[in-house]
Short mmCIF file of C-alpha atoms in Angstrom, two decimals:
data_model
loop_
_atom_site.label_atom_id
_atom_site.label_comp_id
_atom_site.label_asym_id
_atom_site.label_seq_id
_atom_site.Cartn_x
_atom_site.Cartn_y
_atom_site.Cartn_z
CA MET A 10 100.70 -51.57 -16.95
CA GLU A 11 98.04 -50.04 -14.97
CA PHE A 12 94.63 -50.65 -15.16
CA ARG A 13 91.92 -47.94 -15.35
CA LYS A 14 88.03 -48.76 -16.02
CA ALA A 15 86.67 -46.94 -18.73
CA LYS A 16 83.05 -44.82 -18.60
CA PRO A 17 81.13 -44.44 -21.47
CA ILE A 18 80.01 -40.78 -22.29
CA SER A 19 77.19 -39.53 -24.26
CA LEU A 20 78.36 -36.64 -26.84
CA ARG A 21 74.89 -36.13 -27.78
CA GLY A 22 73.94 -35.21 -24.36
CA ASN A 23 77.02 -32.84 -23.98
CA PRO A 24 77.27 -29.66 -24.99
CA ARG A 25 80.85 -29.63 -25.41
CA PHE A 26 80.75 -32.08 -28.34
CA SER A 27 79.19 -31.72 -31.57
CA GLU A 28 78.92 -33.47 -34.86
CA LYS A 29 81.23 -31.11 -36.21
CA TRP A 30 84.01 -31.79 -33.26
CA LEU A 31 83.68 -35.58 -34.12
CA GLN A 32 84.17 -34.73 -37.94
CA GLY A 33 87.20 -32.71 -37.47
CA LEU A 34 88.96 -35.73 -35.35
CA ILE A 35 87.97 -38.12 -38.05
CA ALA A 36 89.04 -35.35 -41.00
CA GLU A 37 92.33 -34.89 -38.93
CA ASP A 38 93.27 -38.70 -38.64
CA PRO A 39 90.77 -41.06 -40.31
CA SER A 40 92.32 -44.04 -39.00
CA LEU A 41 89.73 -44.02 -35.73
CA LEU A 42 87.58 -45.42 -38.01
CA GLY A 43 89.34 -48.60 -38.54
CA LEU A 44 89.03 -48.79 -42.15
CA GLY A 45 92.71 -48.70 -42.86
CA ASP A 46 95.14 -45.90 -43.96
CA LEU A 47 92.49 -43.76 -45.71
CA VAL A 48 93.34 -39.91 -46.14
CA LEU A 49 90.78 -37.18 -46.39
CA MET A 50 89.82 -35.92 -49.84
CA GLN A 51 87.09 -33.20 -48.69
CA ALA A 52 85.22 -32.52 -45.81
CA GLU A 53 81.47 -30.88 -46.35
CA ARG A 54 81.65 -32.01 -49.51
CA ARG A 55 78.47 -29.98 -51.30
CA GLN A 56 76.10 -32.44 -53.25
CA PRO A 57 74.05 -31.31 -56.45
CA ARG A 58 70.71 -30.55 -55.44
CA ALA A 59 71.27 -31.85 -51.92
CA GLY A 60 73.38 -31.07 -48.42
CA ARG A 61 76.63 -31.41 -47.93
CA LEU A 62 78.43 -34.78 -47.03
CA ASP A 63 80.35 -35.19 -44.00
CA LEU A 64 83.61 -36.38 -45.04
CA LEU A 65 84.91 -38.08 -48.37
CA LEU A 66 88.13 -40.43 -47.74
CA VAL A 67 90.06 -42.44 -50.27
CA ASP A 68 92.31 -45.36 -50.31
CA PRO A 69 95.74 -44.18 -51.71
CA ASP A 70 96.68 -47.53 -52.84
CA GLU A 71 93.06 -48.35 -54.11
CA PRO A 72 90.53 -47.02 -56.45
CA THR A 73 88.16 -46.67 -53.96
CA ARG A 74 86.21 -43.50 -52.09
CA TYR A 75 84.70 -43.75 -48.98
CA GLU A 76 81.30 -41.54 -48.27
CA VAL A 77 80.96 -41.04 -44.52
CA GLU A 78 78.15 -39.50 -42.74
CA ILE A 79 78.10 -38.65 -38.93
CA GLN A 80 75.70 -39.05 -36.51
CA LEU A 81 75.87 -38.26 -32.85
CA GLY A 82 73.28 -40.45 -30.73
CA PRO A 83 71.49 -43.70 -31.94
CA THR A 84 70.89 -43.49 -35.85
CA ASP A 85 67.54 -43.08 -37.56
CA GLU A 86 65.86 -42.94 -40.75
CA ALA A 87 66.89 -39.68 -42.19
CA HIS A 88 70.75 -40.57 -41.50
CA ILE A 89 70.63 -43.85 -43.10
CA ILE A 90 69.02 -42.27 -46.06
CA ARG A 91 71.30 -39.40 -46.13
CA THR A 92 74.30 -41.76 -46.40
CA ILE A 93 72.83 -43.84 -49.27
CA GLU A 94 71.88 -40.75 -51.02
CA TYR A 95 75.35 -39.33 -51.19
CA TRP A 96 76.86 -42.61 -51.84
CA ASP A 97 74.95 -42.88 -54.73
CA ILE A 98 75.56 -39.05 -55.84
CA GLU A 99 79.17 -39.84 -55.64
CA ARG A 100 78.89 -42.99 -57.24
CA SER A 101 77.16 -41.66 -60.46
CA ARG A 102 79.53 -38.90 -61.04
CA TYR A 103 82.60 -40.69 -60.60
CA PRO A 104 81.84 -44.32 -61.83
CA GLN A 105 85.67 -44.70 -62.33
CA TYR A 106 86.17 -45.36 -58.47
CA GLU A 107 84.65 -47.98 -56.15
CA HIS A 108 82.45 -46.53 -53.62
CA VAL A 109 81.64 -47.55 -50.07
CA ALA A 110 78.81 -45.66 -48.06
CA VAL A 111 79.91 -45.31 -44.27
CA LEU A 112 77.37 -44.63 -41.39
CA VAL A 113 78.81 -43.42 -38.00
CA ALA A 114 76.82 -43.22 -34.93
CA GLU A 115 77.14 -43.54 -31.29
CA ASP A 116 74.36 -46.12 -30.95
CA ILE A 117 73.25 -48.36 -33.88
CA THR A 118 70.45 -50.07 -32.57
CA SER A 119 69.41 -53.63 -33.35
CA ARG A 120 66.14 -52.18 -35.28
CA PHE A 121 68.23 -49.92 -37.72
CA LEU A 122 71.07 -52.83 -37.81
CA ASN A 123 68.28 -55.05 -39.55
CA VAL A 124 67.30 -52.21 -41.89
CA ILE A 125 70.97 -51.38 -42.80
CA SER A 126 71.88 -55.20 -43.33
CA LEU A 127 69.02 -55.38 -45.85
CA PHE A 128 70.58 -52.44 -47.81
CA ASN A 129 74.15 -54.24 -47.60
CA ARG A 130 72.76 -56.95 -49.68
CA ALA A 131 73.13 -54.49 -52.53
CA ILE A 132 75.27 -51.28 -51.46
CA PRO A 133 78.74 -51.37 -50.08
CA LEU A 134 77.48 -50.45 -46.71
CA VAL A 135 79.96 -49.73 -43.65
CA ALA A 136 78.01 -48.94 -40.06
CA ILE A 137 80.31 -48.16 -37.53
CA GLN A 138 79.30 -47.40 -33.78
CA MET A 139 81.90 -44.59 -32.22
CA ARG A 140 81.51 -44.82 -28.64
CA ALA A 141 83.08 -42.00 -26.33
CA LEU A 142 85.02 -43.13 -23.24
CA ASP A 143 86.53 -41.57 -20.18
CA VAL A 144 89.77 -43.33 -18.86
CA GLY A 145 91.08 -41.56 -15.80
CA GLY A 146 90.00 -37.92 -16.67
CA THR A 147 91.39 -38.73 -20.87
CA LEU A 148 88.57 -38.65 -23.46
CA THR A 149 89.08 -41.39 -26.23
CA LEU A 150 87.16 -42.53 -28.88
CA SER A 151 86.36 -46.38 -29.59
CA ALA A 152 84.96 -47.59 -33.33
CA THR A 153 83.38 -50.88 -33.57
CA THR A 154 82.41 -51.98 -37.20
CA VAL A 155 78.98 -53.42 -36.61
CA LEU A 156 78.00 -53.79 -40.47
CA ASP A 157 81.02 -54.45 -42.88
CA VAL A 158 81.03 -54.54 -46.80
CA THR A 159 79.73 -57.95 -48.36
CA ARG A 160 82.50 -59.63 -49.53
CA LEU A 161 82.07 -60.18 -53.17
CA GLY A 162 83.18 -63.08 -55.04
CA THR A 163 84.31 -62.44 -58.29
CA ASP A 164 88.14 -63.10 -57.72
CA GLU A 165 86.80 -66.84 -57.10
CA GLU A 166 85.59 -67.59 -60.27
CA ASP A 167 87.55 -65.89 -63.49
CA GLU A 168 85.33 -64.45 -65.97
CA PRO A 169 85.78 -66.05 -69.63
CA GLY A 170 88.88 -64.75 -71.56
CA GLN A 171 90.69 -63.34 -68.21
CA ALA A 172 93.28 -66.54 -68.00
CA THR A 173 96.70 -65.76 -69.13
CA ASP A 174 99.75 -67.65 -68.96
CA ARG A 175 103.27 -67.06 -67.03
CA SER A 176 105.03 -65.12 -70.39
CA TYR A 177 102.01 -62.75 -70.08
CA TRP A 178 103.16 -61.56 -66.34
CA VAL A 179 106.48 -61.86 -67.09
CA GLN A 180 106.21 -59.50 -69.92
CA ARG A 181 103.84 -57.43 -67.86
CA SER A 182 106.27 -57.21 -64.46
CA SER A 183 109.60 -58.92 -64.58
CA LEU A 184 110.98 -62.58 -63.92
CA ALA A 185 112.27 -61.67 -60.93
CA SER A 186 108.63 -60.56 -59.59
CA VAL A 187 106.90 -63.36 -61.35
CA SER A 188 109.57 -65.73 -59.79
CA ILE A 189 107.97 -64.32 -56.10
CA ALA A 190 104.73 -66.29 -56.87
CA ASP A 191 106.57 -69.36 -57.20
CA GLU A 192 108.24 -68.99 -53.34
CA VAL A 193 104.87 -68.04 -52.36
CA LEU A 194 103.34 -71.16 -53.80
CA ALA A 195 106.19 -73.00 -51.93
CA LEU A 196 104.96 -71.77 -48.86
CA VAL A 197 101.53 -72.60 -49.52
CA ASN A 198 102.42 -76.28 -50.74
CA ALA A 199 103.81 -76.89 -47.18
CA ILE A 200 100.58 -76.02 -45.42
CA THR A 201 98.16 -78.02 -48.01
CA PRO A 202 100.13 -79.61 -50.68
CA GLY A 203 98.72 -80.00 -54.10
CA MET A 204 98.17 -76.46 -55.16
CA GLN A 205 98.80 -74.85 -58.37
CA LEU A 206 99.33 -70.88 -59.83
CA LYS A 207 96.72 -70.47 -61.84
CA TYR A 208 97.57 -66.99 -64.02
CA ASN A 209 94.78 -64.38 -64.54
CA LYS A 210 94.89 -61.17 -66.02
CA HIS A 211 94.60 -58.92 -62.97
CA TYR A 212 96.51 -61.31 -60.67
CA ILE A 213 98.02 -64.90 -60.02
CA GLY A 214 96.27 -67.23 -57.90
CA LEU A 215 95.63 -70.44 -56.62
CA ALA A 216 94.19 -73.84 -57.99
CA ARG A 217 93.81 -77.55 -56.91
CA ASP A 218 92.95 -79.44 -59.78
CA GLY A 219 91.86 -76.85 -62.03
CA ILE A 220 89.40 -75.21 -59.89
CA ALA A 221 90.00 -71.95 -58.27
CA ASP A 222 91.07 -71.28 -54.30
CA ASN A 223 92.39 -67.71 -54.27
CA PHE A 224 92.85 -67.43 -50.01
CA VAL A 225 96.27 -66.38 -51.55
CA GLN A 226 97.11 -64.21 -54.41
CA VAL A 227 100.12 -62.20 -56.02
CA ARG A 228 100.19 -59.31 -57.98
CA PRO A 229 103.76 -58.90 -59.65
CA ARG A 230 105.08 -55.61 -60.35
CA ARG A 231 108.37 -54.74 -62.01
CA SER A 232 110.90 -54.66 -58.81
CA HIS A 233 108.60 -56.19 -56.11
CA ALA A 234 105.22 -57.95 -55.83
CA VAL A 235 101.99 -57.32 -53.70
CA LEU A 236 101.02 -60.35 -51.84
CA GLU A 237 97.46 -60.96 -50.75
CA ILE A 238 96.09 -63.20 -48.07
CA ARG A 239 92.35 -63.52 -47.42
CA LEU A 240 91.71 -63.17 -43.93
CA PRO A 241 89.07 -61.31 -41.62
CA ARG A 242 90.82 -58.10 -40.38
CA SER A 243 91.21 -58.21 -36.70
CA ASP A 244 93.63 -56.55 -34.21
CA GLU A 245 96.28 -59.21 -33.40
CA THR A 246 96.79 -59.98 -36.95
CA SER A 247 97.28 -56.11 -38.10
CA ALA A 248 99.39 -55.79 -35.03
CA LEU A 249 101.53 -58.87 -35.91
CA LEU A 250 102.25 -57.23 -39.51
CA GLU A 251 102.83 -54.04 -38.41
CA ALA A 252 105.51 -55.30 -35.89
CA SER A 253 106.94 -57.42 -38.75
CA GLY A 254 108.89 -54.72 -40.99
CA LEU A 255 106.96 -55.64 -44.23
CA ASP A 256 105.86 -53.04 -46.21
CA VAL A 257 102.25 -53.55 -45.39
CA LEU A 258 99.52 -51.96 -47.51
CA SER A 259 95.81 -50.60 -46.91
CA TYR A 260 93.36 -53.65 -45.89
CA ALA A 261 91.12 -54.34 -48.92
CA ALA A 262 87.59 -54.71 -46.96
CA ARG A 263 85.98 -55.24 -50.03
CA TRP A 264 87.90 -58.66 -50.67
CA GLY A 265 88.85 -59.37 -46.92
CA ARG A 266 92.14 -59.40 -47.90
CA TYR A 267 95.57 -58.45 -46.08
CA ARG A 268 98.09 -56.61 -48.65
CA MET A 269 101.72 -56.37 -48.58
CA SER A 270 104.66 -55.10 -50.80
CA VAL A 271 107.35 -58.28 -50.90
CA ASN A 272 110.33 -59.20 -52.66
CA SER A 273 112.51 -62.66 -52.52
CA ALA A 274 114.58 -61.41 -49.36
CA HIS A 275 111.15 -60.93 -47.59
CA ILE A 276 109.69 -64.34 -48.62
CA THR A 277 112.79 -65.58 -47.10
CA ALA A 278 113.29 -63.45 -43.44
CA HIS A 279 109.29 -63.49 -42.83
CA GLN A 280 109.10 -67.22 -43.75
CA GLN A 281 107.45 -68.25 -40.41
CA LEU A 282 105.12 -65.04 -40.41
CA LEU A 283 103.76 -66.08 -43.84
CA LEU A 284 103.41 -69.65 -43.08
CA ASP A 285 101.18 -68.82 -40.36
CA LEU A 286 98.84 -66.48 -42.24
CA ILE A 287 98.57 -68.92 -45.10
CA ARG A 288 97.57 -71.74 -42.73
CA GLN A 289 94.93 -69.35 -41.10
CA ALA A 290 93.67 -68.67 -44.53
CA ALA A 291 93.43 -72.19 -45.89
CA GLY A 292 91.88 -73.39 -42.76
CA THR A 293 94.52 -75.90 -41.60
CA PRO A 294 95.11 -76.52 -38.37
CA ALA A 295 98.23 -75.62 -36.58
CA PRO A 296 100.52 -78.70 -36.20
CA ASP A 297 100.63 -80.45 -32.88
CA ASN A 298 104.15 -79.75 -31.36
CA ASP A 299 103.52 -82.18 -27.90
#
């Protein structure tokens, strides 16, 4: 493979490029942002008593919408306020969805990163630095998430009255899909013994001595189950999963989880990969083969 050094290009300082141009590229391929398999719902979405939202993206597998504001050059106060304003308008109009504010800029300086970080404590806000690079005469874009959504902790402490039992899940899904949770538990206990299944209203999690520790959880469906493993998103892990042949779902950014649709045959066929991912999620060192 030939190596070519990338040369940074300023989009703002080049008359050939504009925010509309960058907006069009992202609208055509939202994966450029690195937020998962999102789809475009609307571009230039008019806001009541305000301007137009650059892009509204949606997650096809989760009830989550992303309000995206794009800026060439370094970010500034106006774009930060506009991003939050549009997020708040959409959140108020459509409260049945989760909403994430996304600010895209060529340069997010340390000063404004500190400001955005303060907002991030109360608002699900993602800041993405989008750089243009010239690689041997070919223009490419590189997106770096400099600030991600603060992961919420409600999965770890179950709300009162949310506990269920095995029969609840068998009735809700099927015995075969609930049995997938048993197979996942066997893999977990091969890594860190002593875990049990904990049946909750919305998912089957893990517990040790009755205390929840949901680094892995399972959501049974009728004919399969959705397996979720809590790991930071990385190019290496994403590539491994994509190459595995598993039915990989969109990454749950707000919860920090990789998600995949599995059945019993998948658990058997991909046992080693799943063991490696579970080991990372559990924080257990890999075995010494020397």
